[in-house]
Short mmCIF file of C-alpha atoms and ligand atoms in Angstrom, two decimals:
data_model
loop_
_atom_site.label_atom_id
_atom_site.label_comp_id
_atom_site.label_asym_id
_atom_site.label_seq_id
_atom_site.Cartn_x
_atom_site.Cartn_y
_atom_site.Cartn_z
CA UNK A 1 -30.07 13.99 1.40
CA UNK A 2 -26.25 14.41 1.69
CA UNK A 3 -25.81 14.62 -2.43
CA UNK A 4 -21.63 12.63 -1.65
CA UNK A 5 -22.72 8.81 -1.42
CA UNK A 6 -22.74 8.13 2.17
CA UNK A 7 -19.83 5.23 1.79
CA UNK A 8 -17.30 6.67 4.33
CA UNK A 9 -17.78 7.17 7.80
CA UNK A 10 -16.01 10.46 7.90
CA UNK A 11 -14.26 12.75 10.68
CA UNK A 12 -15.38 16.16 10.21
CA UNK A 13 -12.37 17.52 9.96
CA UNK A 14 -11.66 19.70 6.32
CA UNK A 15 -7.92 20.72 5.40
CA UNK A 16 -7.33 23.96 3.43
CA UNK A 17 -3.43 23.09 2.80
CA UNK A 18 -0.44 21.03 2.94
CA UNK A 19 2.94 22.07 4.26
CA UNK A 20 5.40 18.82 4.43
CA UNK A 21 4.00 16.68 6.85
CA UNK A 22 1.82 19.11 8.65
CA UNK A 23 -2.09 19.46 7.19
CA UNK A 24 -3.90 22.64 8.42
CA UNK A 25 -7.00 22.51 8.29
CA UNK A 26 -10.25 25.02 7.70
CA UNK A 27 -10.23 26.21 10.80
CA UNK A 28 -6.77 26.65 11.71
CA UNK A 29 -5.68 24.24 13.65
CA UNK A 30 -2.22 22.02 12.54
CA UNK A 31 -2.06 18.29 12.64
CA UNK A 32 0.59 16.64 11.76
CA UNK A 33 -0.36 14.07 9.27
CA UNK A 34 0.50 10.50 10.89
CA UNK A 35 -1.46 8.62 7.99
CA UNK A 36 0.10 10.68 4.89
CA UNK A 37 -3.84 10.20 3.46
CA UNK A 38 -3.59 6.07 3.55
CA UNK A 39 0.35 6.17 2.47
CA UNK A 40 0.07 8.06 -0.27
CA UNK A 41 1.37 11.19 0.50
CA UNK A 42 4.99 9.94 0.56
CA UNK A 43 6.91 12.89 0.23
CA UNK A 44 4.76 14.74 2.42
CA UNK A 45 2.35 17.95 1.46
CA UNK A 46 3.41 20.26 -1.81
CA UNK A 47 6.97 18.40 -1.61
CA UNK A 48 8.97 21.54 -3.59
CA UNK A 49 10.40 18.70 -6.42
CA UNK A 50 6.99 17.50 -7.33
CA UNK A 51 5.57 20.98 -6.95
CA UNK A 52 7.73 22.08 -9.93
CA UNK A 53 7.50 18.74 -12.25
CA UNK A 54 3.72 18.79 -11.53
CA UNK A 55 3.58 22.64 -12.49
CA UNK A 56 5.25 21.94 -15.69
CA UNK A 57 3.68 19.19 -17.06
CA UNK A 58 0.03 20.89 -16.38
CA UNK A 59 0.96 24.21 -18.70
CA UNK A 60 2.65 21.73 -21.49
CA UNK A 61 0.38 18.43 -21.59
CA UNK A 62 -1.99 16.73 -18.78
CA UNK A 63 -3.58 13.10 -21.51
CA UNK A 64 -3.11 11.62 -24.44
CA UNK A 65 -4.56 8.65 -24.04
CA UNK A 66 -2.56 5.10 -24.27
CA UNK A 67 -3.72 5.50 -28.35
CA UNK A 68 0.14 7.05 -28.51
CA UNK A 69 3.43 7.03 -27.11
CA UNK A 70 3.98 8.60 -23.64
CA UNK A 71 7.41 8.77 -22.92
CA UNK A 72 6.78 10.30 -19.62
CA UNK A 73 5.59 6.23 -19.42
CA UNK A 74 8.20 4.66 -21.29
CA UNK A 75 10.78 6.54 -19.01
CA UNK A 76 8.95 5.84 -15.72
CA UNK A 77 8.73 2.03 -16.85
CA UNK A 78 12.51 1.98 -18.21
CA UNK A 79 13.74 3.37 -14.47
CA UNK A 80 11.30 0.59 -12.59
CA UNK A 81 12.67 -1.72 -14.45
CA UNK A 82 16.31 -0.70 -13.59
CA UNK A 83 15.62 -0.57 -9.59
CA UNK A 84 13.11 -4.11 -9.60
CA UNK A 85 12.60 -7.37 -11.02
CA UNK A 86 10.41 -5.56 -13.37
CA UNK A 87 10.74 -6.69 -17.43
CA UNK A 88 7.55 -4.64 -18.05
CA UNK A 89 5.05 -2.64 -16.01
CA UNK A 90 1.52 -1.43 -16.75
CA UNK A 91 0.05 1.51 -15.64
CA UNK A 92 -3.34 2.41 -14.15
CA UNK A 93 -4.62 3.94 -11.43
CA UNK A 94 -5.75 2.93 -8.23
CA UNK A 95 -4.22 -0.50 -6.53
CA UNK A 96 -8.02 -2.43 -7.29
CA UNK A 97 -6.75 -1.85 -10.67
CA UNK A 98 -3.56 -3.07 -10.45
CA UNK A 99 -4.28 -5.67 -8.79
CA UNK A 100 -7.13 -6.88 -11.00
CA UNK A 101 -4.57 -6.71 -13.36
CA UNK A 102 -2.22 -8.57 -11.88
CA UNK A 103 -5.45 -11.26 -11.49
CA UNK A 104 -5.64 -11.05 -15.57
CA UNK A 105 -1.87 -11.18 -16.15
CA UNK A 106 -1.18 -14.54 -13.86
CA UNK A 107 -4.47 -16.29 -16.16
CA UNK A 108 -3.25 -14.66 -19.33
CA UNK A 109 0.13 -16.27 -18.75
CA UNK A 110 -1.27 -19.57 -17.69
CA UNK A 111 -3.53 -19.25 -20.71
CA UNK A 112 -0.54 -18.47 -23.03
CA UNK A 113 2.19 -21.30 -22.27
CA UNK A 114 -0.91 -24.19 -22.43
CA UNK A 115 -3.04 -24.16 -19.14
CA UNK A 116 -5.88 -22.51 -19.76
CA UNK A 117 -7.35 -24.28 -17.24
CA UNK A 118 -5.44 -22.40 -14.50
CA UNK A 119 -7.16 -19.42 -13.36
CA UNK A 120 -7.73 -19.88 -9.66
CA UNK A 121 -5.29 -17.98 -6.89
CA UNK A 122 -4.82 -18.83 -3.67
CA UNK A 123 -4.89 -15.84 -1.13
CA UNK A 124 -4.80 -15.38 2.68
CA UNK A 125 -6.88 -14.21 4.83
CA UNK A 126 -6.82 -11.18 6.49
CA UNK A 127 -5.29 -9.63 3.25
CA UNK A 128 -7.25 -6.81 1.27
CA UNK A 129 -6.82 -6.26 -2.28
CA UNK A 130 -9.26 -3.41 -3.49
CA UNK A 131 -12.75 -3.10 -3.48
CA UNK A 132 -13.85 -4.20 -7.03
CA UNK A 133 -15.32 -7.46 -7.63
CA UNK A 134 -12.51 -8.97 -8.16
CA UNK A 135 -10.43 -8.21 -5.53
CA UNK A 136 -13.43 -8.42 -3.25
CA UNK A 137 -13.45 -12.18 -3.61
CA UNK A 138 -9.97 -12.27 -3.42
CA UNK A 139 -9.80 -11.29 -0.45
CA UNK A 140 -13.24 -12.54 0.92
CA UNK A 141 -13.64 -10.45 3.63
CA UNK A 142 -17.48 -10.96 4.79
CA UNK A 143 -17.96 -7.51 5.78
CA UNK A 144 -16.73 -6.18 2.64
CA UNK A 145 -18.54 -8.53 0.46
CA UNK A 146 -22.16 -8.24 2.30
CA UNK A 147 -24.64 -7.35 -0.11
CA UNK A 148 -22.72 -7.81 -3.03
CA UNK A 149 -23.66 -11.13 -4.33
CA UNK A 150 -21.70 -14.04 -4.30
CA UNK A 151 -17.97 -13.38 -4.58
CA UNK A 152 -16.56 -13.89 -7.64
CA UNK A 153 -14.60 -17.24 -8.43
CA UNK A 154 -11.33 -18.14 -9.10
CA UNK A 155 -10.35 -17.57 -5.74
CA UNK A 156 -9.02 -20.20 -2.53
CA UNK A 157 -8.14 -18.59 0.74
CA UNK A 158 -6.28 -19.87 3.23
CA UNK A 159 -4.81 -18.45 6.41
CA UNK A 160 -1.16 -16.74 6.54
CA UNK A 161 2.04 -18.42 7.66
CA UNK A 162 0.45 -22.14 7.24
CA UNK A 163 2.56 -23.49 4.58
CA UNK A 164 0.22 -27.34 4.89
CA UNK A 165 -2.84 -25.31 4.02
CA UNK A 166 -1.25 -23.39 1.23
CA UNK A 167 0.00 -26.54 -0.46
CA UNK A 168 -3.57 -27.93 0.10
CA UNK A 169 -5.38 -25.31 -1.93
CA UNK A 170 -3.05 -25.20 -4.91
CA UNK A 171 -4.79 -27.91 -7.55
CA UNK A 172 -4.69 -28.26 -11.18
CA UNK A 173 -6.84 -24.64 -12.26
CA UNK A 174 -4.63 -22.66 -10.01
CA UNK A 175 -2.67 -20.47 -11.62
CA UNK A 176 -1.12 -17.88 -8.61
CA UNK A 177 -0.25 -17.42 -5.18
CA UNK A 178 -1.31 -13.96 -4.39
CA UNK A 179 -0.42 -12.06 -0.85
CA UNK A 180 0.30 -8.47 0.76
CA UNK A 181 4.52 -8.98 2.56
CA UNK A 182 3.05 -7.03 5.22
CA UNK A 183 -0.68 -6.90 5.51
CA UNK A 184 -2.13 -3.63 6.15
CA UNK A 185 -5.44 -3.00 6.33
CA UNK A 186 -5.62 -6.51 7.97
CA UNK A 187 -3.71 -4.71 11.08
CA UNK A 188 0.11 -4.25 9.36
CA UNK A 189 0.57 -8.09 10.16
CA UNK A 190 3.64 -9.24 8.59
CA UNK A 191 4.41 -12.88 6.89
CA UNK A 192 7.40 -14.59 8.20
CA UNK A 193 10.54 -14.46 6.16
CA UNK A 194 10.88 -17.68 6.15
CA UNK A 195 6.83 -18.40 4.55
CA UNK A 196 7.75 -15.59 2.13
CA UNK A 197 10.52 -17.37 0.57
CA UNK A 198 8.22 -21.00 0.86
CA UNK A 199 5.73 -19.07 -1.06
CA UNK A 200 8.31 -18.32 -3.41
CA UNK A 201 9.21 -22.18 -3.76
CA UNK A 202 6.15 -23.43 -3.56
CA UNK A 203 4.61 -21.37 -6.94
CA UNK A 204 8.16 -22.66 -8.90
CA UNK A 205 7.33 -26.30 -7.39
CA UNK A 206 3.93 -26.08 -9.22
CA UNK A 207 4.68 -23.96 -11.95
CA UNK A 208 2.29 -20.95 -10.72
CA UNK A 209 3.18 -17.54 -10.47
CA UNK A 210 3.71 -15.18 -7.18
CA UNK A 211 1.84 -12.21 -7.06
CA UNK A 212 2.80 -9.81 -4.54
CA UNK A 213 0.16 -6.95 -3.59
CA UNK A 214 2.35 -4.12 -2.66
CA UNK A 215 -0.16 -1.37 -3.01
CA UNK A 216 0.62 -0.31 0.60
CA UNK A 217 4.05 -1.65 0.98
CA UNK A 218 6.09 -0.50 -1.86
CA UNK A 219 7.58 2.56 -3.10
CA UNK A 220 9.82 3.10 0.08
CA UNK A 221 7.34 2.56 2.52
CA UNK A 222 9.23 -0.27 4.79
CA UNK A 223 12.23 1.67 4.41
CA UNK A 224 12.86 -0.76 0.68
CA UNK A 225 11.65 0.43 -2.79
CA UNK A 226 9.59 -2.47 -2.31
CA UNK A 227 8.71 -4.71 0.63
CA UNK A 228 9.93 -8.13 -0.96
CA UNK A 229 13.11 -6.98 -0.73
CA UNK A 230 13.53 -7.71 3.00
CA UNK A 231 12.80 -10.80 2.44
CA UNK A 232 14.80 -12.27 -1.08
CA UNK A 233 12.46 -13.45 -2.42
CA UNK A 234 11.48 -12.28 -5.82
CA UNK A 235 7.61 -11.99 -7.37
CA UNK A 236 6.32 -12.28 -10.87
CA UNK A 237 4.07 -10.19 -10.91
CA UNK A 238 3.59 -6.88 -8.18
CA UNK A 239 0.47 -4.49 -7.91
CA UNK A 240 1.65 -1.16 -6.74
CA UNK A 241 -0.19 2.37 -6.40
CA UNK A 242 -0.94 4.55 -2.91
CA UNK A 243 2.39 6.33 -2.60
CA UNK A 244 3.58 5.56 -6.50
CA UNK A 245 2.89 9.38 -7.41
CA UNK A 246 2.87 10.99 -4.19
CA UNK A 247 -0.80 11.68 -3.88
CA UNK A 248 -1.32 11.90 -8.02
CA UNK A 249 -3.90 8.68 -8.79
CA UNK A 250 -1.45 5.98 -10.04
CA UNK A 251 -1.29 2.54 -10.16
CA UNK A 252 0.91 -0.07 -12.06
CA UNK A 253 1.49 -3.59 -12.47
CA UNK A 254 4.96 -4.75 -12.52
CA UNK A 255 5.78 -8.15 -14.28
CA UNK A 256 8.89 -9.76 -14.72
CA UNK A 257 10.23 -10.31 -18.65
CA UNK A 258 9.03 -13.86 -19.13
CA UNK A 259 5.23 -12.82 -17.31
CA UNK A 260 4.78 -9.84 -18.82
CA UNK A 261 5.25 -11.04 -22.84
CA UNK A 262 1.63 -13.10 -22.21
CA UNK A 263 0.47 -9.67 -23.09
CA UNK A 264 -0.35 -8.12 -26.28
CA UNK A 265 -1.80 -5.20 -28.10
CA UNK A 266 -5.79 -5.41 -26.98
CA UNK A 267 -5.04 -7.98 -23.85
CA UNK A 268 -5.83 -5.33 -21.15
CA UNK A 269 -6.14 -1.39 -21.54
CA UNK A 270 -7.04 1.75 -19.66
CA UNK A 271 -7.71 5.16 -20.24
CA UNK A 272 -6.51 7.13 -18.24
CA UNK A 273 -4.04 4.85 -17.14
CA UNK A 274 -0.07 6.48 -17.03
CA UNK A 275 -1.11 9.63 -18.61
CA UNK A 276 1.84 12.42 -18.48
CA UNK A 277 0.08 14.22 -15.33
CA UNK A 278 0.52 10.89 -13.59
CA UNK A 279 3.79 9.95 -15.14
CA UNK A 280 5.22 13.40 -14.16
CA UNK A 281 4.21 13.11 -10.57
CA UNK A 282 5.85 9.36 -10.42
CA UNK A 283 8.76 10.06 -11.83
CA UNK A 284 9.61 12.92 -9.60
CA UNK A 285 8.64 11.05 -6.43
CA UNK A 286 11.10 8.48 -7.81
CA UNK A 287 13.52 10.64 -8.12
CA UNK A 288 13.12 11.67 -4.57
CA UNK A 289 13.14 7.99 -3.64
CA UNK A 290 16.22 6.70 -5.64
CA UNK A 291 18.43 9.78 -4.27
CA UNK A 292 21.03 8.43 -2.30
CA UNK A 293 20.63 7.43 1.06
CA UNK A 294 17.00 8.24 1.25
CA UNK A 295 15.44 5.10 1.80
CA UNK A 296 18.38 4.49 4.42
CA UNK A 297 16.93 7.53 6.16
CA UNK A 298 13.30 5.66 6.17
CA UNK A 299 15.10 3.13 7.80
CA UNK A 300 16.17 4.54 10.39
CA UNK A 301 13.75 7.09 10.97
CA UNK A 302 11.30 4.44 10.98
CA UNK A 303 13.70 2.24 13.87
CA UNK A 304 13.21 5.42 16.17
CA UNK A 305 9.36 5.43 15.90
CA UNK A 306 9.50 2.28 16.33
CA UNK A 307 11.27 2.52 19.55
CA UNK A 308 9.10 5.32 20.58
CA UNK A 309 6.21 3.36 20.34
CA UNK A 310 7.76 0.45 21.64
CA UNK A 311 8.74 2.49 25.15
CA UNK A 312 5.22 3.97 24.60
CA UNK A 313 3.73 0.43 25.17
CA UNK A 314 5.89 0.10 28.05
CA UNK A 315 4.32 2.92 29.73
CA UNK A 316 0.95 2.13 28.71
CA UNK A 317 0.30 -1.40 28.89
CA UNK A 318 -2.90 -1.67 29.63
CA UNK A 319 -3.46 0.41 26.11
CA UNK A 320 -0.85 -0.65 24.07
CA UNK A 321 -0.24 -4.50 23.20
CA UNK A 322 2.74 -5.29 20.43
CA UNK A 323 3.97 -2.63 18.25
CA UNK A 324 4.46 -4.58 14.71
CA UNK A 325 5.61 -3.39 11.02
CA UNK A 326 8.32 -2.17 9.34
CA UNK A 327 9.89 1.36 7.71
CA UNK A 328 7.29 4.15 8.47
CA UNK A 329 4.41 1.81 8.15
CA UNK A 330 3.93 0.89 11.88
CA UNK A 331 0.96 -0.09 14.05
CA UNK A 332 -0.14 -0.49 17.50
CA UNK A 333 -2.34 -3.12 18.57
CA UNK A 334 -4.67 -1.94 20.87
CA UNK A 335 -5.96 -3.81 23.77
CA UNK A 336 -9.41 -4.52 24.76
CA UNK A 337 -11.59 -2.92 26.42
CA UNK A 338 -9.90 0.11 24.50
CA UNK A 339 -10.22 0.59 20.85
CA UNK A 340 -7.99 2.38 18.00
CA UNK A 341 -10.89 4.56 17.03
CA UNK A 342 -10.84 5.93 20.61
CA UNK A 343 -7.09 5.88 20.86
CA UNK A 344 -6.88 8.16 17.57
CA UNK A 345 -9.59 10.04 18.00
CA UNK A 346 -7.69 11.48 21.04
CA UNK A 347 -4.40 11.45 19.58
CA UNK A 348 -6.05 13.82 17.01
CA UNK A 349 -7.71 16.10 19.70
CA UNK A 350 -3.36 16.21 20.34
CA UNK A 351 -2.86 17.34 17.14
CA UNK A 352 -2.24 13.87 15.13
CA UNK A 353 -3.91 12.23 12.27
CA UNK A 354 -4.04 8.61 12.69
CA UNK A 355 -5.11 5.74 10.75
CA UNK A 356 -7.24 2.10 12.13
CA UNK A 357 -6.97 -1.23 10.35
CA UNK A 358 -7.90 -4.56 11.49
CA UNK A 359 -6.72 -6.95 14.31
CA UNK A 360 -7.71 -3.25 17.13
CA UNK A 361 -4.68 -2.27 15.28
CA UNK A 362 -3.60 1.84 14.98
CA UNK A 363 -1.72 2.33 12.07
CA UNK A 364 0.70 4.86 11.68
CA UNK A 365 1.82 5.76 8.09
CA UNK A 366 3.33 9.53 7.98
CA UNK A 367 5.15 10.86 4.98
CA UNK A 368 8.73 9.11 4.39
CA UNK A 369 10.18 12.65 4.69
CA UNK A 370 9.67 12.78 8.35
CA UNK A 371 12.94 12.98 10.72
CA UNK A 372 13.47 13.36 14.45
CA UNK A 373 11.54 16.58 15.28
CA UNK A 374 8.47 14.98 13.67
CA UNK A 375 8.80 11.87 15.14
CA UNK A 376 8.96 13.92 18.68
CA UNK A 377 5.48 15.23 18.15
CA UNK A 378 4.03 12.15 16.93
CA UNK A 379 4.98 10.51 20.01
CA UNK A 380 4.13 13.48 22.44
CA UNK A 381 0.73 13.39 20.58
CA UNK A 382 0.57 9.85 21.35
CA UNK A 383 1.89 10.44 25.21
CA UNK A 384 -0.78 12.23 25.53
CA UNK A 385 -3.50 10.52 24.31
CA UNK A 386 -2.55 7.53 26.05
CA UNK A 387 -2.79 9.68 29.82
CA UNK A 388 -6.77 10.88 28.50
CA UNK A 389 -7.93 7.49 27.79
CA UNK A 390 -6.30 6.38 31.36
CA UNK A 391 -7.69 9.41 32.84
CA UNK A 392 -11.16 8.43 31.38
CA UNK A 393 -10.53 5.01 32.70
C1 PLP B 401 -5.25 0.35 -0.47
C2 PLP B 401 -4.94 -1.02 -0.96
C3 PLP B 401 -5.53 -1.55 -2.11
C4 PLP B 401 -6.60 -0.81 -2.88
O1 PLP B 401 -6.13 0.38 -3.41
P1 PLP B 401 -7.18 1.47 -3.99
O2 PLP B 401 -6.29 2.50 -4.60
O3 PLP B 401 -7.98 1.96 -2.84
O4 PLP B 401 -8.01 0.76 -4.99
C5 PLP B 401 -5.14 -2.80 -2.53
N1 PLP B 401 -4.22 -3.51 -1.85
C6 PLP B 401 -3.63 -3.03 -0.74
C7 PLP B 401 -2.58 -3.84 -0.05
C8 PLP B 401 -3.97 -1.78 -0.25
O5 PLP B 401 -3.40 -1.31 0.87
#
């Protein structure tokens, strides 16, 4: 018996090292890494800045514990909440975990100012939140949820960009509108600006809270710090982790002022959560993130893959569909009979690592640090995998 838990289906594939956004792996061969390990990996492979902070903070101090001040923490949380809507953030460290805590905040607020009654959310489908319990039922995704009892309750899902079904589901226990800006496992599907900022209107019309999921999203992904900020429209509370740290396990809620003083001393805790190994590796990749002009680089960067894929399509239409996201988080959708396992399985044979998500949808997610000569080979590796799977008919 394989002694890892056989819960991934995994490409047997093993990296020995990093080097900015090229993995190599065991047996010599370079890809360059399209996925950034699930848009983590943010300032690509043994980034020089977080090299050094990381180095220094593992000779002085790696946990404390949340039993005493951190102010690797306090500093981290002071600077998010100069750059966001942000009054107070809690750390943890995986995006399950923030956003089950964003689930206990919205009811712990409700609970606070005199509802206690309102603990439902109302979530969309096609979204995915985690795989704990929790967020398992938020995001009631049958195939995720199949042998795992009944999903847990306190959660009404409706589909995206139907404002009449949204209204519908909020009643008198719910306490939160939860949603991803731009979905991504669910096949980077975006909700329209203008449903953003009804969401938005909707939870101050019946005095429930916005929670925005932006585990994927944020942290300069879209080419933003955060993904909301395309759109104007403001959350209460925001669950954030994958490229928070630049590959270090972090996670943190974000809450605005009023939200986050429903919480006290003993109202939610972690262990390991914000330690000064994790706080060292976020604040460095947010210094990285806040330097000037770098986002404005994802931007545009992430307009010229975009295009590339876009005149990819063209030439491929028969493989390619509609080329959807924003920033570096991009995906193709694939069209039947071909699939985005096959498509990436060949654009790795071309030397690129690749990610799928839902909707026949290749997903694209490379370190932010990329510029033109990396977005050359990423298409080139896509050329070409595009002319096999024509070739193979
Ligand atoms: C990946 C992801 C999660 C879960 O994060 P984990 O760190 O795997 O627990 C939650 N929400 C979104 C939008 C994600 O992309």
């Amino acid at each position: 018996m394989n002694a890892v838990m056989q819960t991934y289906g995994r490409i047997p594939i093993a990296f020995e090292r990093g080097e900015g956004a090229y993995l190599i792996s065991t047996e010599g061969k370079r890809y360059l890494d399209g996925a950034g390990g699930i848009a983590v990996v943010s300032m690509g492979h043994s980034h020089p800045h977080l090299v050094a902070a990381l180095s220094e903070q593992v000779q002085r101090l790696w946990h404390v514990s949340n039993l005493y001040e951190i102010p690797e923490q306090t500093r981290f949380a002071e600077r998010l909440a100069g750059a966001s809507f942000a009054g107070a953030s809690f750390f943890c460290n995986s995006g399950a975990e923030a956003m089950e805590g964003a689930i206990k905040i919205a009811r712990k607020y409700q609970a606070v100012n005199g509802a206690p009654e309102r603990f439902r959310a109302v979530t969309l489908e096609g979204s995915f939140h985690g795989r704990t319990l929790a967020t398992l039922g938020a995001a009631q995704n049958p195939k995720h949820l199949d042998g795992f009892g009944p999903p847990a309750d306190g959660f009404d899902i409706v589909p995206p960009n139907n404002l009449n079904e949204l209204r519908a589901a909020i009643g008198p226990q719910t306490a939160a509108i939860i949603a991803e800006p731009l979905q991504g496992e669910g096949g980077i599907r975006p909700l329209d600006r203008d449903y953003m900022q009804a969401l938005r209107a909707t939870a101050d019309e019946f005095g429930i809270l916005l929670v925005l999921d932006e585990v994927q999203t944020g942290f300069g992904r879209t080419g933003k710090l955060f993904a909301h900020e395309w759109t104007g429209v403001t959350p209460d509370i925001m669950a954030c982790a994958k490229g928070i740290a630049g590959g270090f396990p972090c996670g943190a809620v974000l809450a605005s002022e009023r939200v986050a003083a429903a919480m006290s001393p003993g109202t939610h805790g972690s262990t390991f959560g914000g330690n000064p190994l994790a706080m060292a590796a976020a604040n460095a990749t947010l210094d990285i993130l806040l330097e000037d002009g770098f986002l404005g680089e994802v931007e545009r960067i992430g307009t010229l893959l975009g295009d590339g894929l876009v005149a990819l399509a063209g030439r491929y239409r028969d493989i390619i569909g509609s080329v959807r996201g924003s920033g570096l988080m991009l995906g193709m959708v694939v069209r039947e009979p071909h699939t985005n396992g096959a498509l990436g399985d060949l654009a790795r044979e071309h030397g690129l690592l690749t990610v799928v998500a839902g909707e026949n949808v290749l997903r694209l997610l490379p370190p932010l640090t990329i510029r033109e000569p990396e977005v050359e080979v990423i298409l080139a590796s896509l050329e070409s995998a595009c002319a096999d799977l024509n070739a193979k008919g």
